[in-house]
mmCIF file of N, CA and C in Angstrom:
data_model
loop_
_atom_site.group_PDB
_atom_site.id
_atom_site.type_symbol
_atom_site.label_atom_id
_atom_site.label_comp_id
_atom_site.label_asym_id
_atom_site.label_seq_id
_atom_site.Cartn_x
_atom_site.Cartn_y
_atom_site.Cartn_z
ATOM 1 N N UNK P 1 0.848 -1.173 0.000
ATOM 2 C CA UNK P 1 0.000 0.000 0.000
ATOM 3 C C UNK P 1 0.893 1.236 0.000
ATOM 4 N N UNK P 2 0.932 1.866 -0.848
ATOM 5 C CA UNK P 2 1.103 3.232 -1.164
ATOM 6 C C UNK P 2 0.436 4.495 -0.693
ATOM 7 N N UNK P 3 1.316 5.691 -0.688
ATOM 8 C CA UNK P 3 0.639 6.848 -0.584
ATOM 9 C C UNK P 3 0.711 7.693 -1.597
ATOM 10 N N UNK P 4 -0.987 7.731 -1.857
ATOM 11 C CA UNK P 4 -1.287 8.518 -3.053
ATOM 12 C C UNK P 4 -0.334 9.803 -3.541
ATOM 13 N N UNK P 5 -0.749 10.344 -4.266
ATOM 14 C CA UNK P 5 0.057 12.092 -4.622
ATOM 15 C C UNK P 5 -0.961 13.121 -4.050
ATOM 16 N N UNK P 6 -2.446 12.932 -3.611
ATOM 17 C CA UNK P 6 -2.461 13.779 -3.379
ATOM 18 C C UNK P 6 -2.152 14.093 -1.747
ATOM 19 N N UNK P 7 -2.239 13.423 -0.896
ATOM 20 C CA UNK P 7 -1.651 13.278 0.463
ATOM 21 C C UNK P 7 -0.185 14.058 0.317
ATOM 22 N N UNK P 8 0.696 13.613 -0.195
ATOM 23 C CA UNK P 8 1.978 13.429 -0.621
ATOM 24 C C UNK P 8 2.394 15.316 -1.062
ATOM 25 N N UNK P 9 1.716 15.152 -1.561
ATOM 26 C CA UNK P 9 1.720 17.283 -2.123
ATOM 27 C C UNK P 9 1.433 17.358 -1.116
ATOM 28 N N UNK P 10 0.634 17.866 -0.177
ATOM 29 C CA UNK P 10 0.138 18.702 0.558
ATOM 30 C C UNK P 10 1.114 18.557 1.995
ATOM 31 N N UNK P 11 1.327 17.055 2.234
ATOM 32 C CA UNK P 11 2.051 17.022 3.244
ATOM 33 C C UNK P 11 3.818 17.709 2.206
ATOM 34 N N UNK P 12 4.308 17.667 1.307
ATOM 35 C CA UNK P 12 5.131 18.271 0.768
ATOM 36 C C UNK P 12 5.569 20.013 1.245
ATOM 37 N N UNK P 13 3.591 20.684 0.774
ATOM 38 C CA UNK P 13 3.651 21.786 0.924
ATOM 39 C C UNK P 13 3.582 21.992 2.399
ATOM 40 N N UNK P 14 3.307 21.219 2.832
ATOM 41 C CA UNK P 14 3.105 21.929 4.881
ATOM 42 C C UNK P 14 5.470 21.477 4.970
ATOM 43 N N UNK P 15 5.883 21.048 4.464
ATOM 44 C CA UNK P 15 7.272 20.819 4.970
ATOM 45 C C UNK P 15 7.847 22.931 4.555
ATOM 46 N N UNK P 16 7.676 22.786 3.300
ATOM 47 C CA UNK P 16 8.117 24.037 2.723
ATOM 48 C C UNK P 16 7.528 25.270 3.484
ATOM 49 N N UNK P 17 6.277 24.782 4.458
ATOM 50 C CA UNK P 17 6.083 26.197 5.049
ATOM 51 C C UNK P 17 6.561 25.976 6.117
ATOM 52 N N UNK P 18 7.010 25.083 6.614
ATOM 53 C CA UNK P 18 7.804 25.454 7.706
ATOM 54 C C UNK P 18 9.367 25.346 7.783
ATOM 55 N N UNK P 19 9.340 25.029 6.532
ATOM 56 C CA UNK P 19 11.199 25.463 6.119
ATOM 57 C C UNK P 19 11.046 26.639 6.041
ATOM 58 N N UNK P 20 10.395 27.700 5.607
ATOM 59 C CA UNK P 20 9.976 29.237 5.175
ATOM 60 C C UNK P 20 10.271 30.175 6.187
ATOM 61 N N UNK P 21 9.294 29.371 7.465
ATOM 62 C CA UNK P 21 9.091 29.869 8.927
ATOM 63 C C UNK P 21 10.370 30.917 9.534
ATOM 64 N N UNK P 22 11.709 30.524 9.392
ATOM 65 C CA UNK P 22 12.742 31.120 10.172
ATOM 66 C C UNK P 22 13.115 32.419 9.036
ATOM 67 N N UNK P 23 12.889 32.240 8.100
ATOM 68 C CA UNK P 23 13.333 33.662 7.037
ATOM 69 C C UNK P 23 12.364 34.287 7.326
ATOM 70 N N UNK P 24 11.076 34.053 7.340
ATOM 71 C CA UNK P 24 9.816 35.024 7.647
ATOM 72 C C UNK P 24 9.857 36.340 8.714
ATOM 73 N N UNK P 25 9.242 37.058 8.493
ATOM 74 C CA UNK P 25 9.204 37.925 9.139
ATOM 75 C C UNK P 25 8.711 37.820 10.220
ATOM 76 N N UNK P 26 8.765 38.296 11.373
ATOM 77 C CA UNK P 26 8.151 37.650 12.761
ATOM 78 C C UNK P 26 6.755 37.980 12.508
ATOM 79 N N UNK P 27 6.380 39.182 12.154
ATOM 80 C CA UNK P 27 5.136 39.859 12.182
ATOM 81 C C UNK P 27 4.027 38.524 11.522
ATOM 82 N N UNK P 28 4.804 37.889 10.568
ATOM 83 C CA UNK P 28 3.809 37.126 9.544
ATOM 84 C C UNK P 28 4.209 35.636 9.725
ATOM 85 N N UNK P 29 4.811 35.371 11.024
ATOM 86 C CA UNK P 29 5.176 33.738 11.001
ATOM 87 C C UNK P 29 4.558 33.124 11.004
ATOM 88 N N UNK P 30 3.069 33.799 11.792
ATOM 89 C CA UNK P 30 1.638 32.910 12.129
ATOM 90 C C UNK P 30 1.313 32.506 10.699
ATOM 91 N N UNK P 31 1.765 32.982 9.265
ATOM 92 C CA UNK P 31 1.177 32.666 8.566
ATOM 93 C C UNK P 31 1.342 31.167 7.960
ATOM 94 N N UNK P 32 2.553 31.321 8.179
ATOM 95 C CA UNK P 32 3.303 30.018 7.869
ATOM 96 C C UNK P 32 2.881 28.818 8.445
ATOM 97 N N UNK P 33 2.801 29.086 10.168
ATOM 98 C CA UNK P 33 2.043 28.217 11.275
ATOM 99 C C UNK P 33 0.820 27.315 10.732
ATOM 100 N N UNK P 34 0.250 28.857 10.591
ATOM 101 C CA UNK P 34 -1.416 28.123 9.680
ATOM 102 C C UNK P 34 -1.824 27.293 8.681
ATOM 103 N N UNK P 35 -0.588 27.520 7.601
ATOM 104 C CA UNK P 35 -1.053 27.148 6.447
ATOM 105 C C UNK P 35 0.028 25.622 6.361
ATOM 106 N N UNK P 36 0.948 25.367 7.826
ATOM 107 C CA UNK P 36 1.342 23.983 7.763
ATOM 108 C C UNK P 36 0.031 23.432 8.578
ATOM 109 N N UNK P 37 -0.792 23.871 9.445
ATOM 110 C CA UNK P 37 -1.741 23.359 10.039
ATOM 111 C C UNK P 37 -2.254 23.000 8.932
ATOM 112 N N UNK P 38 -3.091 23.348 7.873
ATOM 113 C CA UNK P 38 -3.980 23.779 6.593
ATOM 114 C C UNK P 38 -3.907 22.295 6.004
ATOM 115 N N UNK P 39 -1.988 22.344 5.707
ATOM 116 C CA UNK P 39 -1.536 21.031 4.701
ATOM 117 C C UNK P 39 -1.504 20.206 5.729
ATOM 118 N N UNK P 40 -1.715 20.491 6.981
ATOM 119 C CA UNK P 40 -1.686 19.291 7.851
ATOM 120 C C UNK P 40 -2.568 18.073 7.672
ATOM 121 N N UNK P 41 -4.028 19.180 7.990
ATOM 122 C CA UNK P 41 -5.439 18.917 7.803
ATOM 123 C C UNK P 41 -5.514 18.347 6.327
ATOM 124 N N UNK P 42 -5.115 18.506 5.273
ATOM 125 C CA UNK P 42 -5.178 18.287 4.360
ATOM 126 C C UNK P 42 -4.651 16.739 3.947
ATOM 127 N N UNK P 43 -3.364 16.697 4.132
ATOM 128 C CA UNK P 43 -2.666 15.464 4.216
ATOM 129 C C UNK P 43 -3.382 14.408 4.814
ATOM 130 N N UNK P 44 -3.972 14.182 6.447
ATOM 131 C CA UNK P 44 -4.810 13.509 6.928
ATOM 132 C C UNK P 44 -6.005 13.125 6.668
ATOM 133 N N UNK P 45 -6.878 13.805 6.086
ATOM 134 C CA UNK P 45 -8.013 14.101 5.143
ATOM 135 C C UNK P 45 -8.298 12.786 3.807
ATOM 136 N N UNK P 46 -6.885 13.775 3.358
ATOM 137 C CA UNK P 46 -7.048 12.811 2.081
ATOM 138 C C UNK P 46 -6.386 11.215 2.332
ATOM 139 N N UNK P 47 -5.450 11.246 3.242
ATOM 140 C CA UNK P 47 -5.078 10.082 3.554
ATOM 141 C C UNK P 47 -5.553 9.125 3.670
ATOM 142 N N UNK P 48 -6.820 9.495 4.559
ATOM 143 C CA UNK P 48 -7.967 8.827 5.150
ATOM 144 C C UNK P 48 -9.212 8.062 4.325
ATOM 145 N N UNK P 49 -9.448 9.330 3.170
ATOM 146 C CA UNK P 49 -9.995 9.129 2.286
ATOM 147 C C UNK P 49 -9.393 7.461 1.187
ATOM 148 N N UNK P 50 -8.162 7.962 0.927
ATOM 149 C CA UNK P 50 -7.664 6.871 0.178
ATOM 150 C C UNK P 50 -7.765 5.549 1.017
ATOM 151 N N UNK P 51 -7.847 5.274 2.149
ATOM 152 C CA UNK P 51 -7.374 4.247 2.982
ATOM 153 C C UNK P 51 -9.095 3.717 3.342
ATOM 154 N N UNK P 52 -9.722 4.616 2.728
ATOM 155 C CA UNK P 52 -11.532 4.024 2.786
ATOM 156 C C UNK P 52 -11.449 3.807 1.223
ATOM 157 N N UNK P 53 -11.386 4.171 0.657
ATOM 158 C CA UNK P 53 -11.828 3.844 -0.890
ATOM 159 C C UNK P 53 -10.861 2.840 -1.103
ATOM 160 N N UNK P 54 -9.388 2.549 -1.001
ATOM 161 C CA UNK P 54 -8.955 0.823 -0.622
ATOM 162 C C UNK P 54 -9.561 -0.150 -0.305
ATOM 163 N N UNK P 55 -10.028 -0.124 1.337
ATOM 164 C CA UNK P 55 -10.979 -1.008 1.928
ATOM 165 C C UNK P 55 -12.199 -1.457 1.335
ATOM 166 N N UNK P 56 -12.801 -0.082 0.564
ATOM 167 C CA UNK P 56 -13.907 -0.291 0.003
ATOM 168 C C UNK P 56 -14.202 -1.106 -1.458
ATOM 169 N N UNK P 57 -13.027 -1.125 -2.198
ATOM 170 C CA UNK P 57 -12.650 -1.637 -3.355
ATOM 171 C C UNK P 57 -11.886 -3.112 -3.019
ATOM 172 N N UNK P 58 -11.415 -3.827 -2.086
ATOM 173 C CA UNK P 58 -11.504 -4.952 -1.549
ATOM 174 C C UNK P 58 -12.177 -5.672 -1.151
ATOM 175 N N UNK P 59 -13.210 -4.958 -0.713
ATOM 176 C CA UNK P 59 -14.274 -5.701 -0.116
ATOM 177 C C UNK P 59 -15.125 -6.148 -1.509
ATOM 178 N N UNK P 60 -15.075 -5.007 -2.702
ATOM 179 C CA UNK P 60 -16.018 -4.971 -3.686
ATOM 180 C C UNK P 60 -15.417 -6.439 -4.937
ATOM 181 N N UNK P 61 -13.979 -7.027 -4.401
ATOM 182 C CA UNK P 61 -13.632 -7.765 -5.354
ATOM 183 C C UNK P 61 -13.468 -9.261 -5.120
ATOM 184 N N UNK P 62 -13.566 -8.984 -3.305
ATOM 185 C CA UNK P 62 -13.424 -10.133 -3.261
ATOM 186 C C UNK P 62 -15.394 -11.054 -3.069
ATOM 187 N N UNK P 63 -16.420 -10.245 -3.247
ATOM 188 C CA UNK P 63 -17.555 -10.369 -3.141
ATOM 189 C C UNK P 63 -18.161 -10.352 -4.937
ATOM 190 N N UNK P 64 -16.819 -10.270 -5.837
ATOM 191 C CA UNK P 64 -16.996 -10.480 -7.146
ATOM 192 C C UNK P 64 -17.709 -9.830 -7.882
ATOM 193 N N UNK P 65 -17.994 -8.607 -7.513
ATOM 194 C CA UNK P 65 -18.770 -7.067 -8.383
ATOM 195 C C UNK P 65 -17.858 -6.048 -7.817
#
């Protein structure tokens, strides 16, 4: 079992915002904060998603439709 691409981007993009974080300006770090929360939420989401539509497509083959 694999992890999809779209999990994979997003958890990608939450790394790059918090590589970003220490050049940032203090005023605007929260932004960075947020938007790794964002790809956090995102990453888990879809993760989750893929790991039901697996299950769900196993169940559908081994019941032979």
């Amino acid at each position: 079992m694999g992890a999809g691409r779209r999990p994979l981007f997003f958890f990608a993009l939450g790394l790059i915002c918090l590589l970003l974080a220490p050049v940032t300006p203090g005023e605007f770090r929260w932004v960075n904060y947020s938007m790794f929360g964002l790809a956090l939420f995102w990453t888990i989401a879809l993760g989750l998603e893929e790991v039901g539509n697996l299950r769900e497509g196993e169940g559908r083959n081994r019941d032979g439709g």
